[in-house]
Short mmCIF file of N, CA and C in Angstrom, two decimals:
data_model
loop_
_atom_site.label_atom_id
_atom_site.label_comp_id
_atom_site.label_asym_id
_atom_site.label_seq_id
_atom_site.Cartn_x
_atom_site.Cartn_y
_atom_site.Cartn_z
N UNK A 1 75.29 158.43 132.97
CA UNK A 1 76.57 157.89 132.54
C UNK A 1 77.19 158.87 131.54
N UNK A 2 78.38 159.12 131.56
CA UNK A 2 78.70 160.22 130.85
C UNK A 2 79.22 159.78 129.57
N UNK A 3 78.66 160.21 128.30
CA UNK A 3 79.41 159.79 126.92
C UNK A 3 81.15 159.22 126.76
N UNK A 4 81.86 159.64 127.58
CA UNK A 4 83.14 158.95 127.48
C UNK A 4 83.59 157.79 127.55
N UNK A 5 82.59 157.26 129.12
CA UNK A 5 82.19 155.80 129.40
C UNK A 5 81.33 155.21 128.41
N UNK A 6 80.77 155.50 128.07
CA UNK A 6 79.60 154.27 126.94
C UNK A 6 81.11 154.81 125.61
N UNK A 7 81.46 155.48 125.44
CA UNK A 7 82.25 155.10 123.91
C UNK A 7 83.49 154.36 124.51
N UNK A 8 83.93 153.97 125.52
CA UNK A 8 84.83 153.15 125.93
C UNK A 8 84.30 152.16 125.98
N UNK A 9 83.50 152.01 126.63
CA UNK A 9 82.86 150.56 126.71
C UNK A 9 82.50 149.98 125.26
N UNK A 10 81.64 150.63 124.61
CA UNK A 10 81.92 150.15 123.13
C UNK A 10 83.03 149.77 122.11
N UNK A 11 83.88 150.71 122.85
CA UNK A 11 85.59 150.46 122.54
C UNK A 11 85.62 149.02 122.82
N UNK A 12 85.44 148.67 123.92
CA UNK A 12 86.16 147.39 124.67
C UNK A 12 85.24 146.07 124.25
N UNK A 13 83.76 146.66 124.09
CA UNK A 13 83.25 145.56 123.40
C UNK A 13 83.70 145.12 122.51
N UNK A 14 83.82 146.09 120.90
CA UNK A 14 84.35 146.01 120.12
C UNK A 14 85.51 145.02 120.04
N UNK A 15 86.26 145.21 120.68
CA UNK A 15 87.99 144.66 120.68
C UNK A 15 87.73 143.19 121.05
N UNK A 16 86.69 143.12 122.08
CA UNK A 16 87.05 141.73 122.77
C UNK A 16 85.70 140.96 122.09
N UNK A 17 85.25 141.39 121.22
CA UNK A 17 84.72 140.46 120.06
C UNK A 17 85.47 140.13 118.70
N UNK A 18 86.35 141.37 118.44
CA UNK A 18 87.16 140.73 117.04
C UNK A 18 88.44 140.22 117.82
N UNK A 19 88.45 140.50 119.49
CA UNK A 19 89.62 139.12 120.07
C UNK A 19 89.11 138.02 119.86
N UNK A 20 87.80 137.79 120.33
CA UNK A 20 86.72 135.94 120.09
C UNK A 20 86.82 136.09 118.73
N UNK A 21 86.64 136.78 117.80
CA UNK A 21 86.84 136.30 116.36
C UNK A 21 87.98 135.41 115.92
N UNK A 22 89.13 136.48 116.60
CA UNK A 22 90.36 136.00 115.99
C UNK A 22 90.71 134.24 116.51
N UNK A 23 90.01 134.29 117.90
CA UNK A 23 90.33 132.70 118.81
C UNK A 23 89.15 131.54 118.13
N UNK A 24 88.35 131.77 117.53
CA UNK A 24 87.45 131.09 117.65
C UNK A 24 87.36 130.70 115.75
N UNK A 25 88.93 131.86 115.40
CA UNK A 25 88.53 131.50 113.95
C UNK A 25 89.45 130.27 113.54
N UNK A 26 88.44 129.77 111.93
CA UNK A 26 88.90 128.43 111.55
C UNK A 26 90.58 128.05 110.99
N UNK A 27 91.22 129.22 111.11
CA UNK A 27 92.50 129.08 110.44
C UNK A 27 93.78 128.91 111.64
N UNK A 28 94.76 128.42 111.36
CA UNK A 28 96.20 128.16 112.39
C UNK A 28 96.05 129.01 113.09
N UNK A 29 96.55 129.15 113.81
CA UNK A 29 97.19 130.51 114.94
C UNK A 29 98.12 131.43 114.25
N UNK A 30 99.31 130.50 113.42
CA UNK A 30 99.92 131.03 112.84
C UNK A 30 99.65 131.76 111.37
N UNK A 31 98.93 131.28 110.38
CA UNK A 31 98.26 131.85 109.43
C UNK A 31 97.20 133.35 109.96
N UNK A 32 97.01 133.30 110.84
CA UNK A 32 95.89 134.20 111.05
C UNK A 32 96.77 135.27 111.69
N UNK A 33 97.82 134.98 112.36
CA UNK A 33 98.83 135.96 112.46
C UNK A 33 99.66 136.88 111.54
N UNK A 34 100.11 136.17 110.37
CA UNK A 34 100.44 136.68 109.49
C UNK A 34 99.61 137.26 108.86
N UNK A 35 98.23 137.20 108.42
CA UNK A 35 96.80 137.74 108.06
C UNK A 35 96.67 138.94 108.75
N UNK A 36 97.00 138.77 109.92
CA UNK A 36 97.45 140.16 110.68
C UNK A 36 97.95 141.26 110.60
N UNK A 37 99.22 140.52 110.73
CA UNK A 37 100.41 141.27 110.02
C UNK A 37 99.94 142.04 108.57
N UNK A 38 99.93 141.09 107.97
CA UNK A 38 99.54 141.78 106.19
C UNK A 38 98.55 142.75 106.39
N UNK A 39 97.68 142.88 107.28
CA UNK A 39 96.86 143.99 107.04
C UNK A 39 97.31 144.91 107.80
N UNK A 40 98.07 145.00 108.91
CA UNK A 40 98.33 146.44 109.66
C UNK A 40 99.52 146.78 108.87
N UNK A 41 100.33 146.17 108.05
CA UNK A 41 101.26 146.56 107.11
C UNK A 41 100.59 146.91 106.00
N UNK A 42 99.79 146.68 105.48
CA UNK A 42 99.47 147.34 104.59
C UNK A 42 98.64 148.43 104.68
N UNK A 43 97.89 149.00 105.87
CA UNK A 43 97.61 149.96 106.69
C UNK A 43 98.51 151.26 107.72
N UNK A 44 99.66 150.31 107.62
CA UNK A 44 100.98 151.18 108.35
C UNK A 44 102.26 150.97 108.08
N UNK A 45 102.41 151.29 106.83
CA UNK A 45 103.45 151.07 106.67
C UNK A 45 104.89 150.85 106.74
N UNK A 46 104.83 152.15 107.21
CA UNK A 46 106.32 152.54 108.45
C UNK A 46 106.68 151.82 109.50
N UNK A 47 106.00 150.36 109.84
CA UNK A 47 106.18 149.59 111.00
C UNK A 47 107.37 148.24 109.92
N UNK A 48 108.12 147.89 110.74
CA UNK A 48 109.35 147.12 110.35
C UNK A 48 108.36 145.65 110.38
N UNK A 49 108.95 144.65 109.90
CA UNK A 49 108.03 143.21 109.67
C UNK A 49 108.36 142.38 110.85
N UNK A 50 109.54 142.47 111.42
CA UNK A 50 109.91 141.83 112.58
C UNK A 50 109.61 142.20 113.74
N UNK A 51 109.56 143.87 114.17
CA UNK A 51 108.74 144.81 115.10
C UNK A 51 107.29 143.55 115.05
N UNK A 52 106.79 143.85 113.86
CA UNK A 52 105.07 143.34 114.00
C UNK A 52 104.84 142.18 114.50
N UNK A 53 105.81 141.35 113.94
CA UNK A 53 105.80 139.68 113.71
C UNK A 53 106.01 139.21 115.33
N UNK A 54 106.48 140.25 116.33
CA UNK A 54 107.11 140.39 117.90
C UNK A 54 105.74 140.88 118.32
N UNK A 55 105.10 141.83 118.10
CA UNK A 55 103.86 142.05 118.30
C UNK A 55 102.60 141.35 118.39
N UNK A 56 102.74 140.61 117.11
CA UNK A 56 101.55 139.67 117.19
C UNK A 56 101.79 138.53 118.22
N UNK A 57 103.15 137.99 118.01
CA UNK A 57 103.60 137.01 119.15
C UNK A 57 103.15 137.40 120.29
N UNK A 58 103.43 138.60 120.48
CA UNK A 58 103.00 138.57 122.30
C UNK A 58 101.58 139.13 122.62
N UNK A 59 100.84 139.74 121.43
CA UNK A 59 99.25 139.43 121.68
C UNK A 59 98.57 138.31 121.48
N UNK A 60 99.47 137.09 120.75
CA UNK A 60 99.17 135.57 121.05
C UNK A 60 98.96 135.22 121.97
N UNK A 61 100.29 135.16 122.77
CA UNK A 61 100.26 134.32 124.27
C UNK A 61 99.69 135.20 125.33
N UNK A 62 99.19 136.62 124.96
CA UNK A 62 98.73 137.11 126.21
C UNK A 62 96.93 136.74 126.12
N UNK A 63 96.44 136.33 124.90
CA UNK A 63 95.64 136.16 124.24
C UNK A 63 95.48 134.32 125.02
N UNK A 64 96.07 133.92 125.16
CA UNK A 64 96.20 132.27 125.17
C UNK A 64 96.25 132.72 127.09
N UNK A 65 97.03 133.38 127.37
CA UNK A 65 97.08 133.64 129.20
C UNK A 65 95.82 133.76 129.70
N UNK A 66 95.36 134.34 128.76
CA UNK A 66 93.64 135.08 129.16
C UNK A 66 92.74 133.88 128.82
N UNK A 67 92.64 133.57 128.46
CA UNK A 67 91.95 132.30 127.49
C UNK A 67 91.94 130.69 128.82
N UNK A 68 92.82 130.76 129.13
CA UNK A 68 93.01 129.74 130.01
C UNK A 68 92.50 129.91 131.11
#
């Protein structure tokens, strides 16, 4: 297996366990979104609050598409 594949795959593990984190955690949908937000803004600054706030929205419901 060539190193590119196992660090992708770890990639993808990765992601789609802090995705079950984020679904499985004890706070709103909406609080945990903004929790979101606040940290990739305060990690990236240069991103606009409404850009993000559109962002998280639609990794919600694609998040909720998948989920179902």
């Amino acid at each position: 297996m060539r190193t590119v594949h196992v660090i992708l795959a770890l990639a993808g593990a990765a992601a789609a366990g802090a995705l079950a984190g984020l679904l499985l955690a004890p706070r709103k949908g909406e609080e945990t979104r903004k929790n979101v937000c606040d940290f990739v803004l305060s990690h990236a600054p240069g991103l606009k609050d409404r850009r993000l706030e559109r962002l998280a929205n639609q990794i919600a419901r694609e998040v909720k598409e998948e989920v179902r």
